[in-house]
Coordinates of N, CA and C in Angstrom, one line a residue:
X211 N 5.4 -15.6 4.7 CA 6.5 -14.4 4.1 C 5.5 -13.3 3.7
X212 N 5.7 -12.1 4.1 CA 4.9 -10.8 3.8 C 5.9 -9.8 2.8
X213 N 5.1 -9.4 1.9 CA 5.3 -8.5 1.0 C 5.3 -7.1 1.2
X214 N 6.2 -6.4 1.2 CA 6.0 -4.5 1.7 C 6.7 -3.6 0.4
X215 N 5.5 -2.8 0.6 CA 5.9 -2.2 -0.6 C 5.7 -0.3 -0.2
X216 N 6.4 0.5 -1.0 CA 6.4 1.5 -0.5 C 6.7 2.5 -2.2
X217 N 5.8 2.7 -2.4 CA 4.9 3.4 -4.1 C 5.1 4.3 -4.1
X218 N 6.2 5.0 -4.6 CA 6.8 6.7 -4.6 C 6.1 6.8 -6.3
X219 N 6.7 8.5 -6.3 CA 6.1 9.0 -7.5 C 6.9 8.5 -8.7
X220 N 8.0 8.2 -8.7 CA 8.8 7.6 -9.8 C 8.9 5.9 -9.8
X221 N 9.2 5.9 -8.3 CA 9.5 4.3 -8.3 C 9.0 3.0 -7.2
X222 N 8.6 2.1 -7.3 CA 8.4 1.3 -6.4 C 9.8 0.9 -5.3
X223 N 9.8 1.2 -4.3 CA 10.7 0.2 -3.4 C 10.0 -1.2 -2.7
X224 N 10.3 -2.8 -2.5 CA 9.8 -3.4 -2.0 C 10.9 -4.0 -1.0
X225 N 10.3 -5.5 -0.8 CA 10.8 -6.2 -0.2 C 10.2 -7.5 0.4
X226 N 10.4 -8.2 0.5 CA 10.4 -9.7 1.2 C 10.8 -10.2 2.6
X227 N 9.9 -10.0 3.5 CA 10.4 -10.4 4.8 C 10.3 -11.8 5.0
X228 N 10.4 -12.1 6.0 CA 10.2 -13.3 6.8 C 9.2 -13.1 8.2
X229 N 8.2 -14.1 7.9 CA 6.8 -13.2 9.3 C 7.5 -13.8 10.6
X230 N 7.8 -14.5 10.8 CA 8.2 -14.7 12.3 C 9.3 -13.9 12.6
X231 N 11.0 -14.0 12.2 CA 12.4 -12.7 12.3 C 12.0 -11.7 11.9
X232 N 11.5 -11.4 10.5 CA 12.0 -10.2 10.0 C 12.8 -10.2 8.8
X233 N 13.7 -10.9 8.9 CA 14.7 -11.7 8.2 C 14.2 -10.8 6.6
X234 N 15.0 -10.0 5.6 CA 15.0 -9.7 4.2 C 15.1 -10.9 4.1
X235 N 14.1 -11.3 2.9 CA 14.7 -13.0 1.7 C 15.2 -12.1 0.6
X236 N 14.3 -10.7 0.0 CA 15.1 -9.9 -1.6 C 13.8 -8.8 -0.8
X237 N 14.7 -7.8 -2.3 CA 13.9 -6.4 -2.6 C 15.2 -6.0 -3.1
X238 N 14.5 -4.9 -3.9 CA 14.9 -4.0 -4.4 C 14.5 -2.5 -5.0
X239 N 14.4 -2.2 -5.4 CA 13.3 -0.7 -6.0 C 13.6 -0.7 -8.2
X240 N 11.9 -1.3 -8.2 CA 12.0 -1.3 -9.3 C 10.8 0.5 -10.3
X241 N 10.7 0.6 -11.5 CA 10.6 1.7 -12.4 C 8.8 1.3 -12.8
X242 N 8.5 0.1 -12.5 CA 7.0 -0.2 -12.9 C 6.4 -1.5 -12.9
X243 N 5.2 -1.6 -12.7 CA 4.3 -2.9 -11.8 C 4.8 -3.9 -12.5
X244 N 4.9 -4.4 -13.9 CA 5.6 -5.6 -14.9 C 6.9 -6.1 -13.7
X245 N 8.0 -4.3 -13.8 CA 9.6 -5.1 -13.0 C 9.5 -5.8 -11.8
X246 N 8.1 -5.1 -11.6 CA 8.1 -5.3 -9.8 C 7.0 -6.9 -9.1
X247 N 6.1 -7.4 -10.2 CA 6.2 -8.6 -10.4 C 7.2 -9.8 -10.6
X248 N 7.7 -9.5 -11.5 CA 8.5 -9.9 -12.6 C 10.2 -10.3 -10.9
X249 N 10.5 -9.6 -10.5 CA 11.0 -9.9 -9.7 C 10.9 -10.1 -8.0
X250 N 9.6 -9.7 -7.6 CA 9.0 -10.7 -7.1 C 8.9 -12.5 -6.7
X251 N 8.6 -12.3 -8.5 CA 8.7 -13.5 -8.5 C 9.6 -14.5 -8.3
X252 N 10.7 -13.9 -8.6 CA 12.0 -14.8 -8.4 C 13.0 -14.8 -7.4
X253 N 12.6 -14.2 -6.0 CA 13.2 -14.3 -4.8 C 12.8 -15.8 -4.5
X254 N 13.8 -16.4 -3.3 CA 13.8 -17.6 -3.4 C 13.1 -18.4 -2.3
X255 N 12.3 -19.1 -2.9 CA 11.1 -20.0 -2.0 C 10.4 -18.9 -1.7
X256 N 9.9 -18.0 -2.1 CA 8.5 -18.0 -2.3 C 7.3 -17.8 -1.6
X257 N 7.1 -18.0 -0.7 CA 5.8 -18.6 -0.3 C 5.3 -17.2 0.5
X258 N 4.4 -16.1 -0.2 CA 3.1 -15.2 0.6 C 2.1 -15.2 1.4
X259 N 2.3 -15.2 2.4 CA 1.3 -15.2 3.4 C 0.4 -13.5 3.5
X260 N 0.7 -12.4 2.8 CA -0.1 -11.3 3.1 C 1.0 -9.9 2.5
X261 N 0.6 -8.9 2.6 CA 0.9 -8.0 1.8 C 0.7 -6.9 2.7
X262 N 1.7 -5.4 2.7 CA 1.4 -4.3 3.0 C 2.2 -3.1 1.8
X263 N 1.2 -1.9 2.0 CA 1.5 -0.8 1.3 C 1.3 0.8 1.7
X264 N 2.1 1.3 1.3 CA 1.7 2.9 1.3 C 2.4 3.2 0.0
X265 N 1.6 4.0 -0.2 CA 1.1 4.8 -1.7 C 0.8 5.9 -1.5
X266 N 1.7 7.1 -2.8 CA 1.0 8.4 -3.1 C 0.8 8.2 -3.8
X267 N 0.8 7.2 -5.1 CA 0.0 7.2 -6.6 C -1.3 7.5 -6.4
X268 N -2.7 7.9 -6.9 CA -3.8 8.3 -7.6 C -4.0 6.8 -6.5
X269 N -5.6 6.8 -5.8 CA -6.2 6.1 -6.0 C -6.6 4.5 -6.8
X270 N -6.9 5.2 -7.9 CA -6.8 4.6 -9.0 C -5.5 3.7 -8.8
X271 N -5.2 3.9 -9.5 CA -3.0 3.3 -9.7 C -2.7 2.4 -8.4
X272 N -3.5 2.8 -6.9 CA -3.1 2.3 -5.9 C -3.9 1.0 -5.8
X273 N -5.3 1.1 -6.5 CA -5.9 0.4 -6.6 C -5.7 -1.1 -7.0
X274 N -5.3 -0.8 -8.4 CA -4.5 -1.0 -10.0 C -3.8 -1.9 -9.2
X275 N -2.9 -1.5 -8.7 CA -1.5 -2.7 -8.4 C -1.9 -3.2 -7.2
X276 N -3.0 -3.4 -6.0 CA -3.2 -4.3 -5.2 C -4.5 -5.3 -6.0
X277 N -5.2 -4.9 -7.0 CA -5.5 -6.3 -7.8 C -4.7 -6.8 -8.8
X278 N -3.7 -6.2 -9.1 CA -2.5 -7.5 -10.0 C -1.6 -8.1 -9.0
X279 N -1.7 -7.6 -7.8 CA -0.9 -8.0 -6.9 C -1.6 -9.0 -6.1
X280 N -3.0 -9.3 -5.6 CA -3.9 -10.2 -5.1 C -3.9 -11.7 -6.6
X281 N -3.9 -10.6 -8.0 CA -4.2 -11.8 -8.6 C -3.2 -12.9 -9.4
X282 N -2.1 -11.9 -9.1 CA -0.8 -12.6 -9.6 C -0.5 -14.0 -8.5
X283 N -0.1 -12.9 -6.8 CA 0.5 -13.9 -6.1 C -0.5 -14.7 -4.4
X284 N -2.5 -14.4 -5.3 CA -2.9 -14.8 -4.6 C -3.1 -14.3 -3.1
X285 N -3.1 -13.1 -2.1 CA -2.6 -12.4 -1.4 C -3.8 -11.3 -1.4
X286 N -3.8 -10.8 0.2 CA -4.6 -9.6 -0.2 C -4.0 -9.0 1.0
X287 N -3.9 -7.6 0.0 CA -3.1 -6.0 0.5 C -3.5 -5.1 1.3
X288 N -2.9 -5.1 2.3 CA -3.4 -4.0 3.2 C -2.9 -2.7 3.0
X289 N -3.5 -1.2 2.7 CA -2.6 -0.6 2.4 C -3.1 0.8 3.4
X290 N -2.0 1.3 4.4 CA -1.7 2.2 5.1 C -2.5 3.2 4.8
X291 N -3.6 3.6 5.8 CA -4.2 4.7 5.3 C -4.2 5.6 6.4
X292 N -4.7 7.1 6.3 CA -3.8 8.6 7.2 C -4.8 8.0 8.6
X293 N -4.0 9.2 9.3 CA -4.5 8.7 11.4 C -4.4 9.8 11.7
X294 N -5.4 10.5 12.5 CA -5.3 11.6 13.5 C -3.6 11.7 14.7
X295 N -4.4 10.1 15.0 CA -2.4 9.6 15.6 C -2.5 8.5 15.9
X296 N -1.3 7.5 16.0 CA -0.8 6.7 16.2 C 0.2 6.2 16.5
X297 N 0.4 4.9 17.6 CA 1.8 4.9 18.1 C 2.5 5.6 19.4
X298 N 1.6 6.6 19.4 CA 2.3 7.8 20.2 C 2.4 8.9 20.4
X299 N 1.9 8.9 18.1 CA 2.5 9.9 17.5 C 0.7 11.1 17.0
X300 N 1.2 12.3 17.3 CA -0.3 13.2 16.8 C 0.0 13.7 16.0
X301 N -0.7 13.5 14.5 CA -0.2 14.2 13.3 C -0.6 15.4 13.3
X302 N 0.3 16.1 13.0 CA 0.3 17.4 13.2 C -0.2 18.9 12.0
X303 N -0.4 17.8 11.2 CA -1.0 18.9 10.2 C -2.8 19.1 10.2
X304 N -2.8 20.9 9.6 CA -4.3 21.3 10.5 C -5.5 19.7 9.3
X305 N -5.2 19.6 8.2 CA -6.0 19.0 8.0 C -5.2 17.3 7.7
X306 N -5.4 16.4 8.7 CA -4.5 14.9 9.0 C -4.4 14.0 7.4
X307 N -5.3 14.4 6.2 CA -5.6 13.8 5.2 C -4.5 14.2 4.3
X308 N -3.9 15.2 4.8 CA -3.2 15.8 3.9 C -1.3 15.4 3.8
X309 N -1.3 14.8 4.8 CA 0.3 14.9 5.1 C 0.4 13.6 4.5
X310 N 1.3 13.6 3.6 CA 2.1 12.4 2.6 C 1.9 11.0 3.6
X311 N 1.7 9.7 3.4 CA 1.9 9.1 4.0 C 2.9 8.8 4.4
X312 N 4.2 8.2 3.1 CA 5.7 8.1 3.4 C 5.5 9.3 4.6
X313 N 5.7 10.9 4.4 CA 6.1 11.2 5.7 C 5.5 10.6 7.0
X314 N 4.2 9.9 7.0 CA 3.4 9.7 8.4 C 4.1 8.4 8.9
X315 N 4.2 7.7 7.9 CA 4.8 5.7 8.5 C 6.3 6.5 9.0
X316 N 7.0 7.3 8.0 CA 8.2 7.7 8.5 C 8.6 8.2 10.1
X317 N 7.6 9.1 10.1 CA 7.9 9.9 11.0 C 6.7 9.2 12.7
X318 N 6.0 7.3 11.9 CA 5.7 6.8 13.5 C 7.3 5.6 13.6
X319 N 7.8 5.6 12.5 CA 8.7 4.5 12.4 C 10.5 5.3 13.6
X320 N 10.7 6.7 13.1 CA 11.3 7.5 14.1 C 11.4 7.6 15.5
X321 N 10.0 7.7 15.4 CA 9.7 8.1 16.9 C 10.0 6.7 18.0
X322 N 9.1 5.5 17.3 CA 9.5 3.9 17.7 C 10.9 3.3 18.1
X323 N 11.4 4.2 17.5 CA 12.9 3.6 17.0 C 13.6 4.7 18.1
X324 N 13.6 6.4 18.9 CA 14.4 7.4 19.2 C 13.3 6.7 20.6
X325 N 12.8 7.3 20.4 CA 11.8 6.9 22.4 C 11.5 8.2 22.0
X326 N 11.8 9.5 21.5 CA 12.0 10.3 22.0 C 11.9 11.7 20.6
X327 N 11.7 12.5 21.0 CA 12.1 13.8 20.3 C 13.5 13.0 18.7
X328 N 12.2 13.6 18.0 CA 13.2 13.3 16.2 C 13.1 14.2 15.7
X329 N 13.9 14.3 14.7 CA 13.7 15.0 13.4 C 14.3 14.1 12.3
X330 N 13.7 14.0 11.2 CA 13.5 12.7 10.0 C 14.0 13.7 8.6
X331 N 14.9 13.8 8.2 CA 15.4 13.9 7.1 C 15.4 13.2 6.0
X332 N 14.6 12.7 4.8 CA 14.4 11.9 3.8 C 15.0 12.8 2.4
X333 N 15.4 12.3 1.9 CA 15.9 12.7 0.8 C 15.8 11.8 -0.9
X334 N 14.6 11.5 -1.6 CA 14.7 11.3 -2.6 C 14.0 11.8 -3.6
X335 N 13.0 12.0 -4.5 CA 12.5 12.9 -5.0 C 12.7 14.4 -4.8
X336 N 12.2 14.2 -3.8 CA 11.5 15.6 -3.0 C 12.4 15.6 -1.6
X337 N 13.3 16.1 -1.2 CA 13.2 16.5 0.1 C 12.8 16.6 1.2
X338 N 12.8 16.0 2.2 CA 11.2 16.6 3.1 C 12.5 16.5 4.7
X339 N 11.3 16.8 5.3 CA 12.0 17.3 6.9 C 10.8 17.5 7.7
X340 N 10.5 16.0 8.8 CA 9.3 16.3 9.8 C 10.4 15.8 11.0
X341 N 9.4 16.7 12.2 CA 9.8 17.3 13.4 C 8.4 16.4 13.9
X342 N 9.2 15.5 15.5 CA 8.3 14.7 16.3 C 8.4 15.5 18.0
X343 N 8.3 16.5 18.2 CA 8.7 16.2 19.6 C 8.4 15.0 20.7
X344 N 9.3 15.0 22.1 CA 9.2 14.2 22.9 C 7.9 13.8 23.7
X345 N 6.8 14.9 23.6 CA 5.4 13.6 23.8 C 4.4 13.1 22.3
X346 N 5.8 13.2 21.1 CA 4.9 12.7 20.8 C 3.7 13.7 19.5
X347 N 3.9 14.4 19.5 CA 3.2 15.4 18.8 C 4.3 15.5 16.9
X348 N 3.8 16.0 16.0 CA 4.0 16.1 15.1 C 4.1 17.3 14.5
X349 N 5.1 18.2 15.1 CA 5.2 19.3 15.1 C 5.0 20.2 13.1
X350 N 5.3 19.2 12.1 CA 5.6 19.7 11.0 C 6.5 19.5 10.2
X351 N 6.8 20.3 8.9 CA 8.1 20.1 8.6 C 8.5 20.7 7.5
X352 N 8.9 20.2 6.5 CA 8.8 20.7 5.3 C 9.5 20.8 4.4
X353 N 9.2 20.6 2.6 CA 9.3 19.9 1.5 C 10.1 21.0 0.8
X354 N 11.6 19.9 0.3 CA 12.0 21.2 -1.3 C 12.5 19.8 -2.5
X355 N 12.6 20.7 -3.2 CA 13.4 19.7 -4.6 C 14.4 19.1 -4.1
X356 N 14.3 17.9 -4.5 CA 15.1 16.4 -4.3 C 16.5 16.7 -5.0
X357 N 17.4 15.5 -5.5 CA 18.5 15.8 -6.3 C 17.9 15.1 -7.8
X358 N 17.2 14.4 -7.6 CA 16.5 13.8 -9.1 C 15.7 15.2 -9.8
X359 N 14.6 16.3 -9.3 CA 14.0 17.0 -9.5 C 15.2 18.3 -9.9
X360 N 16.1 18.6 -8.8 CA 16.6 19.7 -9.0 C 17.6 19.7 -10.3
X361 N 18.2 17.6 -10.7 CA 19.0 17.6 -12.1 C 18.4 17.7 -13.3
X362 N 16.4 17.2 -12.7 CA 15.8 17.2 -13.6 C 14.6 18.8 -14.7
X363 N 15.5 19.9 -13.6 CA 15.3 21.1 -13.8 C 15.9 21.8 -14.8
X364 N 17.2 21.5 -14.5 CA 18.5 21.9 -15.1 C 18.7 21.2 -16.4
X365 N 18.5 20.2 -16.6 CA 18.9 20.0 -17.9 C 17.4 20.0 -18.5
X366 N 16.6 20.3 -18.3 CA 15.2 20.8 -18.8 C 14.9 22.4 -19.4
X367 N 15.4 23.0 -18.4 CA 15.5 24.4 -18.5 C 16.7 24.9 -18.6
X368 N 17.9 24.6 -19.0 CA 19.4 24.7 -19.2 C 19.4 24.1 -20.5
X369 N 19.6 24.3 -21.6 CA 20.1 24.2 -23.2 C 21.5 23.0 -23.0
X370 N 22.9 24.3 -22.7 CA 23.8 23.7 -21.9 C 24.1 22.5 -21.3
X371 N 22.8 22.5 -20.6 CA 23.5 21.1 -19.2 C 23.1 19.6 -19.9
X372 N 24.0 18.7 -20.5 CA 23.6 17.5 -21.0 C 25.0 16.9 -20.6
X373 N 24.0 15.6 -20.2 CA 25.8 14.1 -19.5 C 24.4 13.7 -19.3
X374 N 25.7 12.4 -18.7 CA 24.6 10.6 -18.7 C 25.0 10.9 -17.2
X375 N 24.6 10.0 -16.8 CA 24.3 9.7 -15.6 C 25.7 9.1 -14.8
X376 N 26.5 7.8 -15.3 CA 27.7 7.9 -15.2 C 28.8 9.4 -14.9
X377 N 28.4 9.8 -16.0 CA 29.3 11.4 -15.6 C 28.9 11.9 -14.6
X378 N 27.3 12.0 -13.9 CA 27.2 12.3 -12.9 C 27.4 11.4 -12.0
X379 N 27.6 10.4 -11.8 CA 28.4 9.5 -10.3 C 29.7 10.0 -10.3
X380 N 30.5 9.7 -11.4 CA 32.1 10.3 -11.1 C 32.3 11.9 -10.8
X381 N 31.1 12.9 -10.9 CA 31.6 14.0 -10.5 C 30.9 14.1 -9.3
X382 N 30.6 13.0 -8.3 CA 30.6 12.8 -6.8 C 31.5 12.9 -6.2
X383 N 32.9 12.1 -6.9 CA 34.0 11.8 -6.4 C 33.9 12.7 -5.3
X384 N 33.9 13.7 -5.2 CA 34.5 15.7 -4.4 C 33.6 16.9 -4.4
X385 N 33.6 17.3 -3.9 CA 32.6 18.1 -3.8 C 33.5 20.1 -3.8
X386 N 34.3 19.8 -4.4 CA 35.5 21.0 -5.0 C 34.6 21.9 -6.0
X387 N 34.6 22.9 -5.9 CA 34.1 23.5 -7.3 C 34.5 23.1 -8.4
X388 N 33.4 22.8 -9.3 CA 33.5 22.3 -10.4 C 34.2 22.8 -11.2
X389 N 34.7 22.2 -12.2 CA 36.0 22.5 -13.7 C 35.0 22.2 -14.5
X390 N 33.9 21.8 -14.6 CA 33.0 21.1 -16.1 C 31.3 21.6 -15.1
X391 N 31.3 21.6 -16.1 CA 29.3 21.8 -15.7 C 28.5 20.4 -15.4
X392 N 28.7 19.1 -15.8 CA 28.5 17.9 -14.9 C 28.7 18.1 -13.2
X393 N 30.3 18.6 -13.1 CA 30.8 18.8 -11.9 C 30.2 19.8 -11.3
X394 N 29.9 21.0 -12.0 CA 29.3 22.0 -11.3 C 27.7 22.0 -10.5
X395 N 27.2 21.2 -11.5 CA 25.5 21.3 -11.1 C 25.3 19.8 -10.3
X396 N 26.4 18.5 -10.2 CA 25.6 17.6 -9.3 C 26.1 17.7 -7.8
X397 N 27.8 18.9 -7.7 CA 27.9 19.6 -6.2 C 27.2 20.3 -6.5
X398 N 26.1 21.2 -6.8 CA 25.7 22.5 -6.5 C 24.7 21.7 -6.0
X399 N 24.1 20.5 -6.4 CA 22.8 20.5 -5.9 C 23.1 19.0 -4.2
X400 N 24.1 19.1 -4.8 CA 24.6 18.0 -3.0 C 24.3 19.2 -2.1
X401 N 25.4 20.3 -2.1 CA 25.5 21.4 -1.3 C 24.1 22.1 -1.0
X402 N 23.1 22.0 -1.9 CA 21.8 22.3 -1.4 C 21.2 22.0 -0.5
X403 N 21.3 20.1 -0.6 CA 21.1 19.1 0.2 C 21.6 19.9 1.6
X404 N 23.1 19.9 1.5 CA 23.4 19.9 2.8 C 23.0 20.8 3.2
X405 N 22.8 21.2 2.8 CA 22.4 23.0 3.6 C 21.2 23.0 4.1
X406 N 19.9 21.8 3.7 CA 19.0 22.0 4.2 C 18.9 20.9 5.1
X407 N 19.8 20.1 4.7 CA 20.4 18.9 6.5 C 20.6 20.3 7.2
X408 N 21.3 21.0 7.1 CA 21.9 21.3 8.5 C 20.6 22.8 8.5
X409 N 19.8 23.3 7.8 CA 19.1 24.2 9.0 C 18.0 23.0 9.5
X410 N 18.3 22.3 9.0 CA 16.6 21.6 9.9 C 17.3 21.3 11.5
X411 N 18.8 20.2 11.4 CA 19.0 20.3 12.4 C 19.2 21.2 13.2
X412 N 19.6 22.9 13.0 CA 19.6 24.0 14.0 C 18.0 24.3 14.3
X413 N 17.4 24.1 13.2 CA 15.7 23.9 13.9 C 15.8 23.1 15.1
X414 N 16.1 22.4 14.7 CA 15.6 20.7 15.8 C 16.5 21.1 17.8
X415 N 17.2 21.8 17.2 CA 18.6 22.2 18.6 C 17.9 23.0 18.8
X416 N 17.0 24.3 18.5 CA 16.9 25.3 18.7 C 15.5 25.0 19.6
X417 N 14.7 24.2 19.5 CA 13.4 23.4 19.9 C 14.2 22.5 21.1
X418 N 14.6 21.9 20.7 CA 15.2 20.7 21.8 C 16.9 20.9 22.4
X419 N 17.1 21.4 22.5 CA 19.0 21.8 22.4 C 19.4 19.8 21.9
X420 N 19.9 19.3 22.7 CA 21.2 18.1 22.6 C 19.7 16.9 22.5
X421 N 19.1 16.8 22.6 CA 18.0 16.0 23.6 C 17.2 15.7 22.2
X422 N 17.6 15.3 21.0 CA 16.6 14.8 20.2 C 17.7 13.7 19.4
X423 N 16.9 12.9 18.1 CA 17.8 11.7 17.2 C 17.4 12.5 15.7
X424 N 18.4 12.5 15.2 CA 18.1 12.6 13.8 C 18.1 11.1 12.6
X425 N 17.3 10.9 11.9 CA 17.1 10.3 10.8 C 17.1 11.0 9.5
X426 N 18.3 10.3 9.0 CA 18.5 10.7 7.7 C 17.8 8.9 6.6
X427 N 17.0 9.4 5.7 CA 16.5 8.2 4.8 C 15.9 8.4 3.8
X428 N 15.6 7.5 2.7 CA 15.7 7.6 1.1 C 17.3 7.6 0.5
X429 N 17.1 7.1 -1.3 CA 18.1 6.9 -1.8 C 19.3 8.3 -2.1
X430 N 18.9 9.6 -1.7 CA 20.7 9.7 -1.6 C 20.3 10.5 0.0
X431 N 19.9 10.0 0.6 CA 20.5 9.6 2.4 C 22.2 10.1 2.3
X432 N 22.7 9.3 1.6 CA 24.3 9.4 1.9 C 25.2 10.6 1.6
X433 N 24.1 11.1 0.4 CA 24.7 12.1 0.0 C 24.9 13.9 1.3
X434 N 24.4 13.3 2.4 CA 24.6 14.8 3.1 C 24.9 14.4 4.2
X435 N 26.2 12.7 4.9 CA 25.9 12.2 5.6 C 27.2 13.5 6.4
X436 N 27.7 14.0 5.6 CA 28.9 14.5 6.2 C 28.0 15.6 6.6
X437 N 27.6 16.5 6.1 CA 26.8 17.7 7.0 C 25.9 17.0 8.2
X438 N 25.7 15.9 8.7 CA 24.7 15.5 9.9 C 25.7 14.4 10.6
X439 N 26.7 14.4 10.9 CA 27.1 13.0 11.7 C 26.8 12.2 12.4
X440 N 26.5 13.2 13.1 CA 25.4 12.5 14.5 C 24.0 11.7 13.7
X441 N 23.4 11.7 12.8 CA 22.8 11.5 12.0 C 22.4 9.9 12.0
X442 N 21.6 9.0 12.2 CA 21.0 7.6 12.4 C 20.6 7.1 10.7
X443 N 22.0 6.3 9.8 CA 20.9 6.4 8.3 C 20.0 5.0 8.2
X444 N 18.5 5.3 8.4 CA 17.5 3.8 8.8 C 17.3 3.9 7.3
X445 N 17.7 3.2 5.7 CA 16.8 2.9 4.9 C 15.6 2.9 4.4
X446 N 15.0 1.9 5.3 CA 14.0 1.3 5.6 C 13.0 1.8 6.3
X447 N 12.6 3.1 7.1 CA 12.2 3.9 7.8 C 11.0 3.5 7.8
X448 N 10.5 4.0 6.1 CA 9.2 3.7 5.7 C 8.6 2.5 6.4
X449 N 9.5 1.9 6.0 CA 9.3 0.3 6.3 C 8.8 0.0 7.9
X450 N 9.4 0.5 8.9 CA 9.4 0.4 10.0 C 7.5 0.8 10.2
X451 N 8.1 1.9 10.1 CA 6.8 2.4 10.5 C 4.8 1.8 9.4
X452 N 5.3 1.4 8.5 CA 3.7 0.9 7.8 C 4.1 -0.7 8.7
X453 N 4.2 -1.3 9.3 CA 4.7 -2.6 9.6 C 3.6 -2.2 11.1
X454 N 4.3 -1.0 11.6 CA 3.1 -0.5 13.0 C 1.2 -0.2 12.4
X455 N 1.4 0.4 11.1 CA -0.3 0.9 10.8 C -0.4 -0.5 10.1
X456 N -0.4 -1.2 9.6 CA -0.7 -2.4 9.2 C -0.3 -3.3 9.3
X457 N -0.4 -3.7 10.3 CA 0.6 -5.5 11.1 C -0.4 -6.5 11.0
X458 N 0.5 -7.8 10.5 CA -0.3 -8.7 9.5 C 0.5 -9.9 10.6
X459 N -0.5 -11.2 11.0 CA 0.2 -11.5 11.9 C 0.7 -13.0 10.7

């Protein structure tokens, strides 16, 4: 079994797959290293032979987690590293070391699946878009606040905006003009994300006509489904690229 980890700024997404056929044996999202260890240990029939990780954490934090996993499960953790080119994709950043590893791996995975020009829209803590041309050249991309950041900023800097997560979830049952603060905020943020997605698709169409594939990934991808009906929703797109960057036998 292989452990795969996507360590973001706020959460750790993980899954355990069988090495032979990549069938998922377990997985989830946690907010702490200790919660991660507990959930991994609870996977039925757990027999880890290795692990691979993508991390946007600091080097010290990433190394500490690798040691913790190694000590707990007696495995070596392989961490994906930046590259100027890999699997037919050419890193488009002026300094390839500065492109976030999550974006880079998502681009690798998308190009592998699309076999041609593609647009990756990743909606998590931040909203991100990346363009990969037919020949594999990464053309760059865009970053904006995602739902968690927009919601947090409004709650932090506007005294009268106070509501709980359950109210937020109920508010997203419709996108009609809000008749309460929670509805106005939640629906307004969703419309901003949908606008972001539509603009990226317009940009891609200006570059490639209709000959490209749109991928939606990240926890909030379903919120913009209506704005990108032609898109493929691939929740584990980063893991597709991670397997390419860190192949394990």
